[in-house]
Coordinates of C-alpha atoms in Angstrom, one line a residue:
M11 CA -15.1 -22.1 -11.7
Q12 CA -17.3 -19.1 -10.9
I13 CA -14.3 -17.0 -9.6
V14 CA -12.4 -17.8 -12.8
L15 CA -15.2 -16.7 -15.0
L16 CA -15.7 -13.5 -13.0
A17 CA -11.9 -13.0 -13.3
C18 CA -12.1 -13.1 -17.1
V19 CA -14.9 -10.5 -17.0
V20 CA -12.8 -8.3 -14.7
G21 CA -9.8 -8.7 -16.9
A22 CA -11.7 -7.8 -20.1
F23 CA -13.1 -4.7 -18.3
A24 CA -9.6 -3.8 -17.1
G25 CA -8.3 -4.0 -20.7
M26 CA -11.1 -1.7 -21.9
A27 CA -10.4 0.7 -19.1
V28 CA -6.7 0.9 -19.8
T29 CA -7.5 1.5 -23.5
V30 CA -9.8 4.4 -22.7
L31 CA -7.6 6.0 -20.1
S32 CA -4.4 5.7 -22.1
N33 CA -6.0 7.1 -25.3
A34 CA -7.6 9.9 -23.3
A35 CA -4.3 10.9 -21.8
H36 CA -2.6 10.8 -25.2
L37 CA -5.3 13.0 -26.6
L38 CA -4.8 15.5 -23.8
H39 CA -1.1 15.6 -24.4
N40 CA -1.6 16.1 -28.2
Y41 CA -4.1 18.9 -27.6
L42 CA -2.3 20.7 -24.9
F43 CA 1.3 20.3 -26.0
S44 CA 0.8 20.2 -29.8
L45 CA 2.9 17.0 -30.2
P46 CA 4.5 16.0 -33.5
V47 CA 3.1 12.8 -35.0
D48 CA 4.1 9.5 -33.3
V49 CA 6.0 11.3 -30.5
R50 CA 5.2 10.8 -26.8
L51 CA 5.2 13.9 -24.5
S52 CA 8.3 12.9 -22.6
G53 CA 10.1 12.0 -25.9
L54 CA 10.3 15.7 -26.9
L55 CA 13.8 17.1 -27.1
Q56 CA 12.4 20.5 -26.4
L57 CA 9.0 22.0 -25.8
S58 CA 7.1 23.0 -29.0
N59 CA 6.5 26.5 -27.4
P60 CA 8.0 27.9 -24.2
T61 CA 4.5 28.8 -23.0
D62 CA 3.8 25.1 -22.8
A63 CA 5.7 25.3 -19.5
A64 CA 2.5 26.9 -18.0
I65 CA 0.3 23.9 -18.8
P66 CA 1.3 22.0 -15.5
V67 CA 0.4 25.2 -13.6
V68 CA -3.1 25.1 -15.1
G69 CA -3.3 21.4 -14.2
G70 CA -2.2 22.3 -10.7
A71 CA -5.0 24.8 -10.4
L72 CA -7.6 22.2 -11.5
M73 CA -6.1 19.7 -9.2
G74 CA -6.2 22.2 -6.3
L75 CA -9.9 22.8 -7.1
S76 CA -10.6 19.1 -6.8
I77 CA -8.7 18.9 -3.5
W78 CA -10.8 21.8 -2.1
L79 CA -14.1 20.2 -3.3
L80 CA -13.1 16.9 -1.7
K81 CA -12.2 18.5 1.6
R82 CA -15.4 20.4 1.6
Y83 CA -17.8 17.6 0.6
R84 CA -15.9 14.3 1.3
N85 CA -13.5 14.7 4.1
R86 CA -12.0 11.2 4.3
S87 CA -9.0 9.5 2.8
L88 CA -9.4 7.7 -0.5
V89 CA -8.9 3.9 -0.4
D90 CA -6.7 2.2 -2.9
P91 CA -6.6 -1.6 -3.7
I92 CA -3.7 -2.3 -1.3
E93 CA -5.5 -0.7 1.7
A94 CA -8.8 -2.2 0.7
N95 CA -7.3 -5.7 0.6
A96 CA -5.3 -5.3 3.8
L97 CA -8.0 -3.7 6.0
L98 CA -11.4 -3.8 4.4
G99 CA -11.7 -7.3 2.9
G100 CA -11.4 -5.9 -0.6
R101 CA -14.2 -3.3 -0.3
L102 CA -13.6 -0.4 -2.7
S103 CA -16.2 2.2 -3.4
I104 CA -17.0 3.3 -6.9
G105 CA -16.8 6.9 -5.7
D106 CA -13.2 6.5 -4.6
T107 CA -12.4 4.7 -7.9
L108 CA -13.8 7.6 -10.0
I109 CA -12.0 10.2 -8.0
V110 CA -8.6 8.5 -8.1
A111 CA -8.9 7.8 -11.8
G112 CA -10.0 11.4 -12.5
Q113 CA -7.3 13.1 -10.5
T114 CA -4.6 10.8 -11.9
M115 CA -5.8 11.5 -15.5
L116 CA -5.8 15.3 -14.7
S117 CA -2.3 15.2 -13.2
N118 CA -0.8 13.1 -16.0
G119 CA -2.7 14.8 -18.8
F120 CA -1.4 18.3 -17.9
G121 CA 2.2 17.1 -17.7
A122 CA 2.8 16.4 -14.0
S123 CA 5.6 13.9 -13.5
V124 CA 3.4 11.0 -12.4
G125 CA 2.2 7.7 -14.1
L126 CA -1.2 6.5 -15.0
E127 CA -0.8 3.1 -13.4
A128 CA -2.7 4.2 -10.2
A129 CA -5.7 5.1 -12.4
Y130 CA -5.4 1.8 -14.2
T131 CA -5.2 -0.4 -11.1
Q132 CA -7.8 1.6 -9.2
T133 CA -10.3 1.3 -12.0
G134 CA -9.8 -2.4 -12.5
S135 CA -9.9 -3.2 -8.8
G136 CA -12.9 -0.9 -8.2
F137 CA -15.0 -2.7 -10.8
A138 CA -13.8 -6.1 -9.5
S139 CA -14.8 -5.2 -5.9
R140 CA -18.2 -4.1 -7.0
L141 CA -18.8 -7.2 -9.1
A142 CA -17.6 -9.5 -6.3
R143 CA -20.0 -7.9 -3.8
A144 CA -22.9 -8.1 -6.3
F145 CA -22.3 -11.9 -6.4
N146 CA -22.0 -12.0 -2.6
L147 CA -18.6 -13.7 -2.7
R148 CA -16.6 -14.7 0.4
R149 CA -14.2 -12.2 1.9
N150 CA -11.1 -13.9 0.4
D151 CA -12.7 -14.3 -3.0
V152 CA -13.4 -10.5 -3.0
R153 CA -9.8 -9.9 -2.2
T154 CA -8.7 -12.2 -5.0
L155 CA -11.0 -10.5 -7.5
V156 CA -9.6 -7.1 -6.5
G157 CA -6.1 -8.5 -7.2
C158 CA -7.4 -9.7 -10.6
G159 CA -8.5 -6.2 -11.5
A160 CA -5.1 -4.7 -10.7
A161 CA -3.3 -7.6 -12.4
G162 CA -5.4 -7.1 -15.6
A163 CA -4.7 -3.4 -15.6
I164 CA -0.9 -3.8 -15.5
A165 CA -1.0 -6.7 -18.0
A166 CA -3.0 -4.5 -20.4
A167 CA -0.8 -1.5 -19.9
F168 CA 2.5 -3.3 -20.6
D169 CA 1.3 -6.1 -22.8
A170 CA 2.8 -8.4 -20.2
P171 CA 0.4 -11.0 -18.7
L172 CA 3.0 -12.6 -16.3
T173 CA 4.0 -9.2 -15.0
G174 CA 0.4 -8.3 -14.4
A175 CA -0.3 -11.6 -12.7
F176 CA 2.6 -11.3 -10.3
Y177 CA 1.8 -7.7 -9.6
G178 CA -1.6 -9.0 -8.4
F179 CA 0.0 -11.7 -6.3
E180 CA 2.8 -9.7 -4.7
L181 CA 1.3 -6.2 -4.3
I182 CA -2.5 -6.5 -4.2
I183 CA -3.3 -9.9 -2.8
G184 CA -0.1 -10.2 -0.8
V185 CA 0.4 -14.0 -1.3
Y186 CA 0.8 -16.5 -4.1
S187 CA -1.3 -19.7 -3.6
L188 CA -2.9 -22.4 -5.7
A189 CA -6.3 -20.9 -4.9
N190 CA -5.7 -17.6 -6.6
V191 CA -3.3 -18.6 -9.5
A192 CA -6.1 -19.5 -11.9
P193 CA -8.3 -16.4 -11.6
V194 CA -5.4 -14.0 -11.6
L195 CA -3.7 -15.5 -14.6
A196 CA -7.1 -15.6 -16.4
A197 CA -7.7 -11.9 -15.7
S198 CA -4.2 -11.0 -16.9
V199 CA -4.5 -12.8 -20.2
S200 CA -8.0 -11.6 -20.8
A201 CA -7.0 -8.0 -20.2
S202 CA -4.0 -8.1 -22.4
L203 CA -6.0 -9.7 -25.2
M204 CA -8.8 -7.2 -24.9
A205 CA -6.4 -4.2 -24.9
T206 CA -4.7 -5.6 -28.0
Q207 CA -8.0 -6.2 -29.7
L208 CA -9.2 -2.7 -29.1
G209 CA -5.9 -1.2 -30.4
A210 CA -4.8 0.2 -27.1
E211 CA -1.5 2.1 -27.0
Q212 CA 0.3 -0.4 -24.9
F213 CA 3.8 0.3 -23.8
P214 CA 5.9 -2.8 -24.0
I215 CA 9.5 -2.0 -23.0
E216 CA 11.3 -2.8 -26.2
I217 CA 14.9 -3.8 -25.5
G218 CA 16.1 -5.7 -28.5
M219 CA 19.0 -8.3 -28.7
M220 CA 21.8 -8.1 -26.1
P221 CA 25.2 -9.7 -25.9
P222 CA 25.6 -12.9 -23.8
L223 CA 26.0 -12.6 -20.1
T224 CA 29.4 -13.7 -18.7
P225 CA 29.9 -15.0 -15.1
H226 CA 32.3 -12.2 -14.1
Q227 CA 29.5 -9.7 -14.7
Y228 CA 27.3 -11.0 -11.9
L229 CA 29.2 -9.3 -9.1
P230 CA 29.0 -5.8 -10.7
F231 CA 25.3 -6.3 -11.4
L232 CA 24.7 -7.3 -7.8
L233 CA 26.5 -4.1 -6.9
L234 CA 24.0 -2.3 -9.1
G235 CA 21.1 -3.9 -7.2
L236 CA 22.6 -2.7 -4.0
I237 CA 23.0 0.9 -5.3
A238 CA 19.4 0.8 -6.7
G239 CA 18.1 -0.4 -3.3
L240 CA 19.8 2.5 -1.5
G241 CA 18.7 4.9 -4.3
S242 CA 15.0 3.8 -4.0
V243 CA 15.1 4.6 -0.2
G244 CA 16.5 8.0 -1.1
I245 CA 13.7 8.6 -3.6
M246 CA 11.0 7.7 -1.1
Q247 CA 12.6 9.9 1.5
L248 CA 12.9 12.8 -1.0
V249 CA 9.2 12.7 -1.8
T250 CA 8.5 12.9 2.0
L251 CA 10.9 15.8 2.4
V252 CA 9.3 17.7 -0.4
E253 CA 5.8 17.1 1.0
R254 CA 7.0 18.3 4.4
A255 CA 8.5 21.4 2.8
F256 CA 5.1 22.3 1.3
L257 CA 3.5 21.8 4.7
A258 CA 6.1 24.0 6.4
A259 CA 5.4 26.7 3.8
R260 CA 1.9 26.8 5.3
L261 CA 0.3 26.9 1.9
H262 CA -3.4 25.8 1.6
P263 CA -3.6 22.2 0.2
A264 CA -5.5 23.6 -2.8
V265 CA -2.7 26.0 -3.7
R266 CA 0.2 23.6 -3.4
P267 CA -0.3 21.9 -6.8
V268 CA -0.1 25.3 -8.5
F269 CA 3.3 25.9 -7.1
G270 CA 4.3 22.2 -7.9
G271 CA 3.1 22.7 -11.4
A272 CA 5.1 25.8 -11.8
I273 CA 8.3 24.0 -10.7
V274 CA 7.6 21.1 -13.1
G275 CA 7.0 23.5 -15.9
L276 CA 10.4 25.3 -15.3
L277 CA 12.1 21.9 -15.2
A278 CA 10.4 21.0 -18.5
L279 CA 12.0 24.0 -20.1
L280 CA 15.4 22.4 -19.3
S281 CA 14.3 18.8 -20.2
P282 CA 10.8 17.8 -21.5
Q283 CA 11.7 14.2 -20.4
V284 CA 10.5 15.1 -16.9
L285 CA 6.9 15.4 -18.1
S286 CA 4.2 12.8 -17.6
S287 CA 5.0 9.1 -17.1
G288 CA 8.2 9.0 -19.1
H289 CA 7.3 6.3 -21.8
G290 CA 8.8 8.4 -24.6
A291 CA 11.9 9.3 -22.7
M292 CA 12.6 5.7 -21.7
H293 CA 12.4 4.6 -25.4
L294 CA 14.7 7.5 -26.2
F295 CA 17.3 6.5 -23.7
L296 CA 17.1 2.7 -24.5
T297 CA 17.6 3.2 -28.2
N298 CA 20.1 6.0 -28.3
H299 CA 23.5 6.7 -26.6
F300 CA 23.8 9.9 -24.6
A301 CA 26.8 11.3 -22.7
F302 CA 27.1 10.5 -19.0
W303 CA 26.5 14.1 -17.9
T304 CA 23.3 14.3 -20.0
V305 CA 22.0 11.1 -18.4
L306 CA 22.8 12.4 -15.0
A307 CA 21.1 15.7 -15.6
V308 CA 17.9 14.0 -16.9
F309 CA 18.0 11.6 -13.9
S310 CA 18.3 14.5 -11.4
L311 CA 15.5 16.6 -13.1
K312 CA 13.1 13.7 -13.4
L313 CA 13.7 12.7 -9.8
L314 CA 13.0 16.3 -8.7
A315 CA 10.0 16.6 -10.9
S316 CA 8.4 13.4 -9.6
A317 CA 9.1 14.3 -6.0
V318 CA 7.6 17.8 -6.5
S319 CA 4.6 16.5 -8.3
L320 CA 3.7 14.0 -5.6
G321 CA 4.8 16.2 -2.7
S322 CA 2.7 19.1 -3.9
G323 CA -0.5 17.1 -4.2
F324 CA -0.8 15.8 -7.7
R325 CA -2.3 12.3 -7.9
G326 CA -0.4 9.4 -9.4
G327 CA 2.4 7.0 -8.6
L328 CA 6.1 6.2 -9.1
F329 CA 5.6 2.9 -11.0
F330 CA 6.8 4.0 -14.4
A331 CA 9.0 6.8 -13.0
S332 CA 11.0 4.3 -11.0
L333 CA 11.4 2.2 -14.2
F334 CA 12.7 5.2 -16.1
L335 CA 14.9 6.4 -13.3
G336 CA 16.3 2.8 -13.1
V337 CA 17.1 2.8 -16.8
L338 CA 19.1 6.1 -16.3
L339 CA 20.8 4.7 -13.2
G340 CA 21.9 1.5 -15.1
N341 CA 23.1 3.6 -18.0
M342 CA 25.3 5.7 -15.7
F343 CA 26.5 2.6 -13.9
A344 CA 27.7 1.0 -17.1
T345 CA 29.5 4.1 -18.1
V346 CA 31.4 4.3 -14.8
M347 CA 32.1 0.6 -14.7
N348 CA 33.6 0.6 -18.2
V349 CA 35.9 3.4 -17.1
I350 CA 36.9 1.8 -13.8
S351 CA 37.1 -1.8 -15.1
P352 CA 36.9 -2.1 -18.9
A353 CA 37.6 -5.8 -18.7
T354 CA 34.1 -6.5 -17.3
G355 CA 32.5 -5.3 -20.6
I356 CA 29.3 -4.1 -19.0
H357 CA 26.7 -3.6 -21.8
T358 CA 24.8 -0.3 -21.4
T359 CA 21.4 -1.7 -22.3
M360 CA 21.8 -4.8 -20.1
A361 CA 22.8 -2.5 -17.2
A362 CA 19.7 -0.3 -18.0
V363 CA 17.4 -3.3 -17.7
I364 CA 18.9 -4.5 -14.4
G365 CA 18.9 -0.9 -13.0
M366 CA 15.3 -0.5 -14.2
T367 CA 14.0 -3.6 -12.3
S368 CA 16.2 -3.1 -9.2
L369 CA 15.1 0.5 -8.6
A370 CA 11.5 -0.4 -9.3
V371 CA 11.6 -3.3 -6.9
G372 CA 12.9 -0.9 -4.2
V373 CA 10.2 1.7 -4.8
V374 CA 7.2 -0.3 -5.9
G375 CA 8.0 -3.8 -4.4
G376 CA 7.5 -7.1 -6.1
P377 CA 10.8 -8.8 -7.1
L378 CA 9.1 -11.4 -9.2
T379 CA 6.8 -8.8 -10.8
M380 CA 9.8 -6.8 -12.1
T381 CA 11.7 -9.9 -13.0
F382 CA 8.9 -11.1 -15.3
L383 CA 8.7 -7.6 -16.7
A384 CA 12.3 -7.9 -17.7
L385 CA 11.7 -11.4 -19.1
E386 CA 8.7 -10.4 -21.2
S387 CA 10.5 -7.2 -22.4
T388 CA 13.8 -8.9 -23.4
R389 CA 12.5 -12.4 -24.2
D390 CA 16.0 -13.4 -22.9
L391 CA 16.0 -16.1 -20.2
A392 CA 19.7 -15.8 -19.6
I393 CA 19.5 -12.3 -18.3
T394 CA 16.5 -13.1 -16.1
G395 CA 18.6 -14.9 -13.5
V396 CA 20.9 -11.9 -12.8
V397 CA 17.8 -9.6 -12.9
L398 CA 16.2 -11.6 -10.2
A399 CA 19.4 -11.7 -8.1
A400 CA 19.8 -7.9 -8.4
A401 CA 16.1 -7.4 -7.6
V402 CA 16.4 -9.6 -4.4
V403 CA 19.5 -7.6 -3.3
S404 CA 17.6 -4.4 -3.8
S405 CA 14.6 -5.7 -1.9
I406 CA 16.7 -6.9 1.0
V407 CA 18.4 -3.5 1.2
V408 CA 15.1 -1.7 1.3
R409 CA 13.6 -4.1 3.9
S410 CA 16.5 -3.9 6.2
T411 CA 17.2 -0.2 6.0
F412 CA 13.7 1.2 5.4
G413 CA 11.0 -1.5 5.6
Y414 CA 8.4 0.0 3.3
S415 CA 7.6 0.3 -0.4
F416 CA 6.3 3.6 -1.6
S417 CA 2.7 2.7 -1.3
T418 CA 3.0 1.3 2.3
W419 CA 5.3 4.2 3.2
R420 CA 2.5 6.6 2.4
F421 CA 0.2 4.6 4.7
H422 CA 2.8 4.9 7.4
L423 CA 2.9 8.7 7.1
R424 CA -0.9 8.6 7.6
G425 CA -0.5 6.6 10.9
E426 CA -1.3 3.2 9.4
T427 CA 0.9 0.2 10.1
I428 CA 0.3 -1.6 6.8
R429 CA 3.5 -3.2 5.3
S430 CA 1.8 -5.2 2.6
A431 CA -1.7 -6.2 1.2
N432 CA -1.8 -9.3 3.5
D433 CA -5.2 -9.4 5.1
I434 CA -5.0 -7.9 8.6
G435 CA -8.5 -6.5 8.5
W436 CA -10.0 -9.6 10.2
M437 CA -7.8 -8.9 13.2
R438 CA -9.0 -5.3 13.4
N439 CA -12.6 -6.5 13.1
L440 CA -12.0 -8.9 16.0
T441 CA -12.5 -6.3 18.7
V442 CA -13.1 -6.5 22.4
R443 CA -16.7 -5.5 21.8
S444 CA -17.3 -8.5 19.7
M445 CA -15.8 -10.9 22.2
M446 CA -16.9 -9.7 25.6
R447 CA -19.6 -11.0 27.9
T448 CA -22.2 -8.5 29.0
D449 CA -23.7 -10.4 31.9
V450 CA -21.4 -8.7 34.5
R451 CA -22.1 -8.9 38.2
T452 CA -21.0 -5.9 40.2
V453 CA -20.9 -4.9 43.9
P454 CA -20.0 -1.7 45.7
A455 CA -16.3 -1.3 46.5
D456 CA -17.1 -0.5 50.1
M457 CA -19.3 -3.6 50.6
P458 CA -18.6 -5.4 53.9
I459 CA -16.7 -8.6 53.3
D460 CA -19.2 -10.7 55.4
D461 CA -22.0 -9.4 53.1
F462 CA -20.0 -10.4 50.1
R463 CA -19.4 -13.9 51.4
A464 CA -23.1 -14.3 52.0
Q465 CA -24.0 -13.1 48.6
F466 CA -21.3 -15.0 46.7
P467 CA -20.6 -18.4 48.4
L468 CA -17.7 -20.6 47.1
G469 CA -18.5 -22.0 43.7
S470 CA -21.1 -19.4 42.7
A471 CA -18.7 -17.3 40.7
Q472 CA -15.0 -16.9 40.1
R473 CA -14.7 -13.2 39.9
V474 CA -16.9 -10.2 40.7
I475 CA -16.3 -6.6 39.7
A476 CA -16.4 -3.8 42.2
V477 CA -17.5 -0.2 41.4
D478 CA -17.3 3.0 43.3
A479 CA -20.2 5.2 44.4
E480 CA -20.4 6.8 40.9
G481 CA -20.6 3.4 39.2
R482 CA -17.0 3.5 37.9
Y483 CA -14.7 0.5 37.8
A484 CA -12.8 0.1 41.1
G485 CA -11.2 -3.3 40.8
M486 CA -11.8 -7.1 40.6
I487 CA -12.5 -9.4 43.5
L488 CA -11.6 -13.2 43.4
V489 CA -14.4 -15.0 45.3
P490 CA -11.9 -17.6 46.8
D491 CA -9.9 -14.7 48.2
A492 CA -12.9 -13.4 50.0
H493 CA -13.5 -16.7 51.7
T494 CA -9.9 -17.5 52.6
T495 CA -8.7 -14.1 53.7
S496 CA -9.4 -12.8 57.2
P497 CA -11.1 -9.4 57.3
D498 CA -8.9 -6.4 58.0
I499 CA -10.0 -5.0 61.4
S500 CA -9.3 -1.4 60.2
D501 CA -11.2 -1.9 56.9
P502 CA -13.7 -4.8 57.0
T503 CA -14.8 -4.1 53.4
V504 CA -13.8 -5.8 50.1
K505 CA -11.4 -2.9 49.2
P506 CA -8.2 -4.7 50.4
L507 CA -9.1 -7.6 48.0
L508 CA -9.3 -5.5 44.9
R509 CA -7.1 -6.6 42.0
H510 CA -6.2 -4.9 38.7
T511 CA -7.6 -1.6 39.8
E512 CA -6.0 0.4 37.0
T513 CA -6.1 -2.2 34.2
V514 CA -9.1 -2.2 31.9
L515 CA -10.0 -3.0 28.3
V516 CA -12.0 -0.7 26.0
Q517 CA -14.4 -1.9 23.4
P518 CA -12.6 -0.7 20.2
M519 CA -9.4 -2.6 21.1
N520 CA -8.5 -5.3 18.7
A521 CA -7.4 -8.8 19.7
K522 CA -3.7 -8.0 19.4
A523 CA -3.9 -5.0 21.7
A524 CA -6.1 -6.8 24.2
A525 CA -3.7 -9.7 24.3
A526 CA -0.9 -7.3 25.2
V527 CA -2.9 -5.9 28.1
F528 CA -3.6 -9.4 29.4
E529 CA 0.1 -10.2 29.1
K530 CA 1.2 -7.1 30.9
A531 CA -1.3 -7.4 33.7
K532 CA -0.8 -11.2 34.2
A533 CA -4.5 -11.5 34.4
E534 CA -6.9 -14.2 33.3
E535 CA -10.0 -12.0 33.1
L536 CA -10.4 -8.2 32.8
P537 CA -13.3 -5.7 32.7
V538 CA -14.4 -3.8 29.6
V539 CA -15.3 -0.2 30.2
D540 CA -17.0 2.4 28.0
G541 CA -14.1 4.8 28.1
L542 CA -10.8 5.4 30.0
K543 CA -12.3 8.5 31.6
T544 CA -15.8 7.4 32.5
R545 CA -14.8 3.8 33.3
K546 CA -18.3 2.5 33.4
V547 CA -18.2 -1.3 33.2
V548 CA -20.0 -2.7 30.2
G549 CA -18.6 -6.3 30.0
L550 CA -16.0 -8.8 30.8
L551 CA -13.4 -10.7 28.7
T552 CA -11.3 -13.7 29.6
E553 CA -7.9 -14.4 28.1
A554 CA -8.9 -18.0 27.2
H555 CA -11.8 -16.8 25.1
L556 CA -9.7 -14.2 23.4
I557 CA -7.1 -16.8 22.5
R558 CA -9.7 -19.2 21.2
R559 CA -11.5 -16.6 19.0
Y560 CA -8.1 -15.4 17.7
S561 CA -7.1 -19.0 16.8
E562 CA -10.4 -19.6 15.1
E563 CA -10.1 -16.5 12.9
L564 CA -6.4 -17.3 12.1
E565 CA -7.3 -20.8 11.1
K566 CA -10.1 -19.5 8.9
A567 CA -7.7 -17.1 7.2
H568 CA -5.3 -19.9 6.5
R569 CA -8.1 -22.0 5.0
D570 CA -9.1 -19.1 2.8
L571 CA -5.5 -18.8 1.5
S572 CA -5.3 -22.5 0.7
G573 CA -8.6 -22.5 -1.0
D574 CA -10.2 -24.9 1.5
S575 CA -13.6 -23.4 2.1

């Protein structure tokens, strides 16, 4: 019950945070771009003044200044909710939360082609993590509450509680279980109600009525899911290529956003729909019919603007951009299909919804998250089945050809191996240092075998470690070998008995890496040294103890997931 009550508090805070952040961004847009009444920034058909194209450049300069200050005074990577839940047991710092939210607001507010969802989820999750630690909750409860913060933020932003809940399950917690369903749903509903009560400018995706779905349309829509999956892989690769191009240009990290802002500003002169998240532009393309070449041009420009914004160093994400690009992709798909096969009768809006969810699944992840977004947007249960089928096709394509969502792909580029928010931090915490024995008995490597037998009679020990004259590891001696092997006349010392002379463990190794060393060496016990160069023996670890400790931690993790404390 405690976790559910805390989840309600977290959800209410997330709703308030989304209200404040969204209103602040809208005020920035109104002030900087002189927007007409009731028009979103990306809903403009042309910029109010050509000089407005310079506003992203100013934003880039401010973003560059923040990057320079962070590198000077805080030279470490910022942690987001997925990384916190995967590696750190849900621990998020308030400092990281404020920095991510501030940089995202700055990027979006000055027109960079990024969404605010990163600021929303970071703020909700950061507050949740701090609250959970204040109440001294268990590791898995902290992770669940972090998921509640992100779920509440998405629910409040889209007025879609089920979408927010499954965002928390699939992307932040990494698993759906009976133990976390109540708190996550409570946070989502609380956040959505709070945002509505405060008059937040939520962005429900308004679709309207659509014609009935016919059986012969399933195959074309599955083809759209396949195309969206391949397209999402291309989008993620494009962002990486742009980032590498900025690196190859040898520009200082603080200068890159200025150049990125200049490119975005030039693209905005061609089409203001590239600016900011794309809420206004999505509404424009869902409620109006545009020519195929117009849609293709906006798709290309928005894709380039998003890639340049992220690749040059602006802070934000591809959540809403992928939804908008998916709408455009579905729109183009319907036009082409109705030319190739008019009998299929592909409805443009229906194709836009399926393209939206399929592309977003490939980029962001979470097939059920995007399926519920379609359901809560359309209120049409009939279309939900084909949306889920196309989303699954897209997800399979991305997993089999690429293997990452955009968030986890960014971790991969940093050298991390995270593929989801599933908790692998406990495995990294289970290090050789925490499992080794320190009562190690050593002997000189040139000790006469007769002296060794006298000092270690049968039954006194199983293994003894030999060290050289400088105290470095030389090998391991099995006591039974010393008593059953005849001394070598040419070398009556224990040197001929040494085993595993080159195989050692180091203290920072985690359980998985240590198990691989044991498997390769075919050893039951190995020494632990202080470093691969110094090779000073500091402990001993047996394979049996390693397996037992790993099994205990694995069982504990399973109990946490099932809610059995």
